Amino acid sequence: MNLLLTSLVFLFGPHAWSVEIPKRLTESDRSVVIRTLGLNSSTKILSNPYPLGGYSGLELGVSLELIDTKELSRLGCEPGVGSCPNTSRSDEKEFAYPRFTIGKGLYNDLDIFLSFALPTPGVELSDFGGQIRWNFFETEFLPIVISGVLQGNQMNINNSFTTQNVSLALIAGVTVDDFSIYFGGGYIRSESQFTCGDQEDGVIDSFDPACQASNSGYINQVEHGSHSLVGINLMFNEIFLAAQIDRYRDPVFSAKLGLRF
C-alpha cells in the first residue's frame, strides 16, 4: 500500500497534506466551505467501467485526490482585527488526501465499492464511503456499457467540519483492449455540520444567531447541484492506473493505482 501511495505522490508532485478551516464563518462562508470540502470530497469512480465480473471479481486500489482550497483563505474574520481568533491567512492552495478502495463483484452486472481515508499528516481526517454500480446496458457489437452509480460518504476534518455526501450518476464507458474511457453526470447533495465556538474545534462565533438557536453545538447546512466527470483507465495485466476529472462547482483531479483480479 505504501508503494502505491508513494507512486501516486510521485505522479502528482508535491502538494499540501493539510487544510485549515478559518473561524467565525458567516452563512455565505459556510456555503463556500461545503462546496470546497463537501461536494468536492464525494466518492470517485476511478475504475474500469466494465463490470468486475460476478463473485470472482475483486479490485484493490489507493487513490490520491486534489482539492483546490485557495478560496478558504479569504473566509472568516480578519486576523488581528478585534477579538478575531484567526492568527493568519493560510497560503495553501490545494489539499491532497489518499483513499483506499476495495471493490467486489456481487453479480455479473452489479459491483460494490467501499473506501476509507488513509492517515494524512497535518490534519485529523476521517472518511468512509461506498458506491454501488449497476451496469444495466451493454451493446452487442461494440465495447460500450452504461451504468447507474449510487455513491455516498462521510468526511470529518479536525472535528470542526463534518459532511455527508450522496450522489447519483449515469455513466457511459468504452473499453478497447487495455484502455477505457468513461464519462457521465448526475446530481449530488451535501449535508454538513459546523462546530460552534471560537476556541479549539469551533469555527462559528458562539453569538451567531444560528448557534444561539442550536441545542446541539453545531450548525447544519445543505448544498446541492449537478456533477459531471470524465476518466480513463489503463490496464497492465492485473495492475491498473485510473485518472479522473470531476466537475462540481469546481474541478477536482484524482488518480488511482491498484490491482484488479
Short mmCIF file of C-alpha atoms in Angstrom, two decimals:
data_model
loop_
_atom_site.label_atom_id
_atom_site.label_comp_id
_atom_site.label_asym_id
_atom_site.label_seq_id
_atom_site.Cartn_x
_atom_site.Cartn_y
_atom_site.Cartn_z
CA MET A 1 0.00 0.00 0.00
CA ASN A 2 2.87 2.37 0.83
CA LEU A 3 4.38 1.66 -2.59
CA LEU A 4 1.09 2.54 -4.32
CA LEU A 5 0.74 5.78 -2.38
CA THR A 6 4.37 6.75 -2.99
CA SER A 7 3.88 6.16 -6.72
CA LEU A 8 0.81 8.41 -6.78
CA VAL A 9 2.60 11.17 -4.87
CA PHE A 10 5.44 10.97 -7.41
CA LEU A 11 2.98 11.24 -10.30
CA PHE A 12 1.10 14.18 -8.79
CA GLY A 13 4.13 16.02 -7.43
CA PRO A 14 4.32 17.80 -4.05
CA HIS A 15 1.07 19.10 -2.56
CA ALA A 16 -0.24 20.24 0.81
CA TRP A 17 -1.44 17.42 3.06
CA SER A 18 -3.26 19.69 5.50
CA VAL A 19 -6.21 22.04 5.37
CA GLU A 20 -7.27 24.79 7.77
CA ILE A 21 -10.85 25.96 8.18
CA PRO A 22 -10.98 29.63 9.28
CA LYS A 23 -13.03 30.64 12.33
CA ARG A 24 -16.12 32.87 12.62
CA LEU A 25 -17.62 31.72 9.36
CA THR A 26 -20.72 33.51 8.09
CA GLU A 27 -23.55 31.71 6.30
CA SER A 28 -22.08 32.56 2.88
CA ASP A 29 -18.63 31.45 4.12
CA ARG A 30 -20.11 28.12 5.15
CA SER A 31 -21.54 27.63 1.66
CA VAL A 32 -18.03 28.07 0.23
CA VAL A 33 -16.63 25.51 2.68
CA ILE A 34 -19.32 22.98 1.74
CA ARG A 35 -18.73 23.50 -1.97
CA THR A 36 -14.97 23.14 -1.45
CA LEU A 37 -14.64 20.38 1.15
CA GLY A 38 -18.12 18.86 0.98
CA LEU A 39 -19.21 18.39 -2.63
CA ASN A 40 -15.63 18.04 -3.87
CA SER A 41 -14.83 15.23 -1.43
CA SER A 42 -17.53 12.85 -2.66
CA THR A 43 -16.58 9.30 -3.61
CA LYS A 44 -14.91 8.96 -7.03
CA ILE A 45 -15.33 6.14 -9.58
CA LEU A 46 -11.68 5.74 -10.69
CA SER A 47 -12.19 2.26 -12.12
CA ASN A 48 -12.64 0.31 -15.30
CA PRO A 49 -16.23 0.96 -16.44
CA TYR A 50 -16.64 -2.72 -17.35
CA PRO A 51 -18.18 -4.88 -14.57
CA LEU A 52 -15.89 -6.75 -12.20
CA GLY A 53 -17.49 -9.98 -13.36
CA GLY A 54 -19.56 -11.51 -10.62
CA TYR A 55 -18.44 -13.25 -7.45
CA SER A 56 -14.85 -13.75 -8.65
CA GLY A 57 -14.23 -10.05 -9.44
CA LEU A 58 -12.07 -8.13 -6.94
CA GLU A 59 -10.36 -4.73 -7.05
CA LEU A 60 -7.94 -3.06 -4.62
CA GLY A 61 -6.53 0.43 -5.05
CA VAL A 62 -5.11 3.56 -3.45
CA SER A 63 -6.19 6.94 -4.82
CA LEU A 64 -4.96 10.48 -4.32
CA GLU A 65 -7.40 13.38 -4.68
CA LEU A 66 -6.55 17.07 -5.11
CA ILE A 67 -8.98 19.78 -3.98
CA ASP A 68 -8.48 23.46 -4.78
CA THR A 69 -8.70 25.25 -1.40
CA LYS A 70 -7.45 28.76 -2.19
CA GLU A 71 -10.94 30.21 -1.65
CA LEU A 72 -10.85 29.14 2.01
CA SER A 73 -8.09 31.62 2.87
CA ARG A 74 -10.40 34.63 2.41
CA LEU A 75 -13.13 33.32 4.73
CA GLY A 76 -13.84 34.11 8.37
CA CYS A 77 -12.84 37.17 10.36
CA GLU A 78 -9.74 39.20 9.56
CA PRO A 79 -6.67 38.17 11.60
CA GLY A 80 -5.59 40.84 14.09
CA VAL A 81 -8.87 42.75 13.95
CA GLY A 82 -10.72 42.97 17.26
CA SER A 83 -11.02 39.62 19.00
CA CYS A 84 -10.70 37.56 15.80
CA PRO A 85 -9.26 34.11 16.72
CA ASN A 86 -7.70 33.63 13.28
CA THR A 87 -3.94 34.19 13.62
CA SER A 88 -3.09 34.36 9.90
CA ARG A 89 -4.34 33.66 6.40
CA SER A 90 -3.35 30.26 5.03
CA ASP A 91 -1.27 30.30 1.85
CA GLU A 92 -2.17 26.71 0.92
CA LYS A 93 -3.87 26.46 -2.45
CA GLU A 94 -4.54 22.70 -2.62
CA PHE A 95 -5.38 19.85 -0.29
CA ALA A 96 -4.33 16.29 -1.14
CA TYR A 97 -5.55 13.19 0.68
CA PRO A 98 -5.36 9.43 -0.02
CA ARG A 99 -8.15 6.86 -0.04
CA PHE A 100 -8.06 3.07 -0.03
CA THR A 101 -10.80 1.32 -2.01
CA ILE A 102 -11.89 -2.30 -2.26
CA GLY A 103 -14.36 -3.37 -4.95
CA LYS A 104 -16.24 -6.66 -5.26
CA GLY A 105 -18.48 -8.09 -7.93
CA LEU A 106 -21.81 -9.20 -6.45
CA TYR A 107 -23.46 -10.42 -9.64
CA ASN A 108 -22.43 -10.26 -13.28
CA ASP A 109 -23.60 -6.66 -13.65
CA LEU A 110 -23.61 -5.39 -10.06
CA ASP A 111 -20.49 -4.18 -8.21
CA ILE A 112 -19.96 -2.67 -4.76
CA PHE A 113 -17.02 -0.49 -3.65
CA LEU A 114 -16.04 0.52 -0.11
CA SER A 115 -13.48 3.20 0.70
CA PHE A 116 -11.83 4.97 3.62
CA ALA A 117 -9.23 7.70 4.00
CA LEU A 118 -5.68 6.72 4.89
CA PRO A 119 -3.78 8.57 7.65
CA THR A 120 -2.90 12.05 6.44
CA PRO A 121 -0.13 14.13 8.06
CA GLY A 122 -1.06 17.57 9.34
CA VAL A 123 -4.83 17.04 9.58
CA GLU A 124 -7.27 14.96 11.63
CA LEU A 125 -9.20 13.41 8.78
CA SER A 126 -11.68 10.57 8.77
CA ASP A 127 -13.62 9.46 5.72
CA PHE A 128 -15.57 6.36 4.80
CA GLY A 129 -17.96 5.68 1.99
CA GLY A 130 -19.12 3.39 -0.74
CA GLN A 131 -20.76 3.09 -4.10
CA ILE A 132 -22.99 0.63 -5.92
CA ARG A 133 -22.61 0.33 -9.68
CA TRP A 134 -25.23 -1.37 -11.84
CA ASN A 135 -24.20 -1.98 -15.45
CA PHE A 136 -27.67 -2.20 -16.95
CA PHE A 137 -26.85 -1.89 -20.67
CA GLU A 138 -24.13 -3.32 -22.89
CA THR A 139 -24.08 -3.08 -26.68
CA GLU A 140 -23.87 -6.35 -28.58
CA PHE A 141 -21.27 -5.43 -31.20
CA LEU A 142 -19.41 -2.52 -29.57
CA PRO A 143 -17.48 -2.43 -26.24
CA ILE A 144 -19.85 0.12 -24.67
CA VAL A 145 -21.50 -0.14 -21.25
CA ILE A 146 -23.92 2.21 -19.48
CA SER A 147 -24.16 2.18 -15.70
CA GLY A 148 -26.07 3.75 -12.87
CA VAL A 149 -23.89 4.67 -9.89
CA LEU A 150 -25.12 5.47 -6.37
CA GLN A 151 -22.41 6.92 -4.11
CA GLY A 152 -22.22 8.11 -0.52
CA ASN A 153 -19.56 9.09 2.00
CA GLN A 154 -18.99 10.92 5.28
CA MET A 155 -15.90 13.03 6.00
CA ASN A 156 -14.78 14.77 9.18
CA ILE A 157 -11.97 17.36 9.26
CA ASN A 158 -10.37 18.35 12.58
CA ASN A 159 -13.71 17.80 14.38
CA SER A 160 -14.67 21.24 13.03
CA PHE A 161 -16.48 20.22 9.87
CA THR A 162 -18.42 17.07 9.01
CA THR A 163 -20.11 16.39 5.69
CA GLN A 164 -22.32 13.64 4.29
CA ASN A 165 -22.45 13.37 0.50
CA VAL A 166 -24.95 11.41 -1.61
CA SER A 167 -24.82 11.35 -5.40
CA LEU A 168 -26.50 9.56 -8.27
CA ALA A 169 -24.90 9.45 -11.72
CA LEU A 170 -25.35 7.90 -15.16
CA ILE A 171 -22.04 6.73 -16.66
CA ALA A 172 -21.12 5.56 -20.18
CA GLY A 173 -17.87 3.69 -20.75
CA VAL A 174 -15.92 2.37 -23.73
CA THR A 175 -13.23 -0.31 -23.39
CA VAL A 176 -10.80 -1.25 -26.15
CA ASP A 177 -8.13 -3.80 -25.24
CA ASP A 178 -6.40 -2.40 -22.12
CA PHE A 179 -7.70 1.16 -22.42
CA SER A 180 -11.03 2.52 -21.15
CA ILE A 181 -12.65 5.92 -21.13
CA TYR A 182 -15.80 6.82 -19.23
CA PHE A 183 -17.90 9.93 -18.76
CA GLY A 184 -21.21 10.97 -17.30
CA GLY A 185 -23.02 13.15 -14.84
CA GLY A 186 -25.75 13.38 -12.27
CA TYR A 187 -26.91 15.00 -9.04
CA ILE A 188 -25.08 15.44 -5.72
CA ARG A 189 -26.25 16.61 -2.29
CA SER A 190 -24.00 17.54 0.64
CA GLU A 191 -25.31 17.99 4.19
CA SER A 192 -22.69 19.47 6.52
CA GLN A 193 -22.23 20.34 10.19
CA PHE A 194 -20.02 23.13 11.58
CA THR A 195 -18.93 23.19 15.23
CA CYS A 196 -19.98 26.29 17.18
CA GLY A 197 -17.48 28.33 19.21
CA ASP A 198 -14.27 30.30 18.69
CA GLN A 199 -11.86 28.04 20.57
CA GLU A 200 -10.30 24.67 19.73
CA ASP A 201 -12.53 22.89 17.17
CA GLY A 202 -15.18 25.61 16.87
CA VAL A 203 -15.40 27.64 13.64
CA ILE A 204 -18.65 29.60 14.20
CA ASP A 205 -18.98 32.58 16.56
CA SER A 206 -20.90 31.43 19.66
CA PHE A 207 -23.04 34.58 19.36
CA ASP A 208 -24.03 33.76 15.78
CA PRO A 209 -27.86 33.56 15.72
CA ALA A 210 -27.69 30.09 14.15
CA CYS A 211 -25.50 28.84 17.03
CA GLN A 212 -27.74 30.56 19.57
CA ALA A 213 -30.72 28.71 18.12
CA SER A 214 -28.93 25.35 18.09
CA ASN A 215 -29.07 22.98 21.05
CA SER A 216 -26.61 20.53 19.52
CA GLY A 217 -23.46 22.67 19.47
CA TYR A 218 -23.25 22.70 15.69
CA ILE A 219 -24.92 24.27 12.66
CA ASN A 220 -26.38 22.17 9.87
CA GLN A 221 -26.32 23.44 6.26
CA VAL A 222 -27.04 21.85 2.86
CA GLU A 223 -25.70 22.42 -0.64
CA HIS A 224 -26.59 20.51 -3.81
CA GLY A 225 -26.10 20.67 -7.55
CA SER A 226 -25.09 18.92 -10.74
CA HIS A 227 -21.96 16.83 -11.17
CA SER A 228 -20.10 15.77 -14.32
CA LEU A 229 -16.99 13.66 -14.79
CA VAL A 230 -14.63 12.11 -17.31
CA GLY A 231 -11.97 9.49 -16.65
CA ILE A 232 -9.59 6.98 -18.19
CA ASN A 233 -8.35 3.58 -17.08
CA LEU A 234 -5.22 1.74 -18.26
CA MET A 235 -4.63 -1.97 -17.56
CA PHE A 236 -1.18 -3.59 -17.32
CA ASN A 237 -2.05 -7.24 -16.73
CA GLU A 238 -3.60 -7.14 -13.22
CA ILE A 239 -2.33 -3.62 -12.44
CA PHE A 240 -4.42 -0.58 -13.39
CA LEU A 241 -3.96 3.17 -13.38
CA ALA A 242 -7.03 5.42 -13.44
CA ALA A 243 -7.31 9.21 -13.64
CA GLN A 244 -10.45 11.31 -13.36
CA ILE A 245 -11.63 14.91 -13.51
CA ASP A 246 -14.84 15.74 -11.65
CA ARG A 247 -16.71 18.98 -12.10
CA TYR A 248 -18.97 20.14 -9.30
CA ARG A 249 -18.78 23.92 -8.99
CA ASP A 250 -15.00 23.49 -9.05
CA PRO A 251 -12.85 20.85 -10.80
CA VAL A 252 -11.27 18.05 -8.75
CA PHE A 253 -8.41 15.90 -10.04
CA SER A 254 -7.78 12.37 -8.79
CA ALA A 255 -5.84 9.24 -9.70
CA LYS A 256 -5.77 5.65 -8.51
CA LEU A 257 -3.22 2.86 -8.73
CA GLY A 258 -4.38 -0.65 -7.95
CA LEU A 259 -4.95 -4.31 -8.73
CA ARG A 260 -7.94 -5.88 -10.49
CA PHE A 261 -8.47 -9.65 -10.41
#
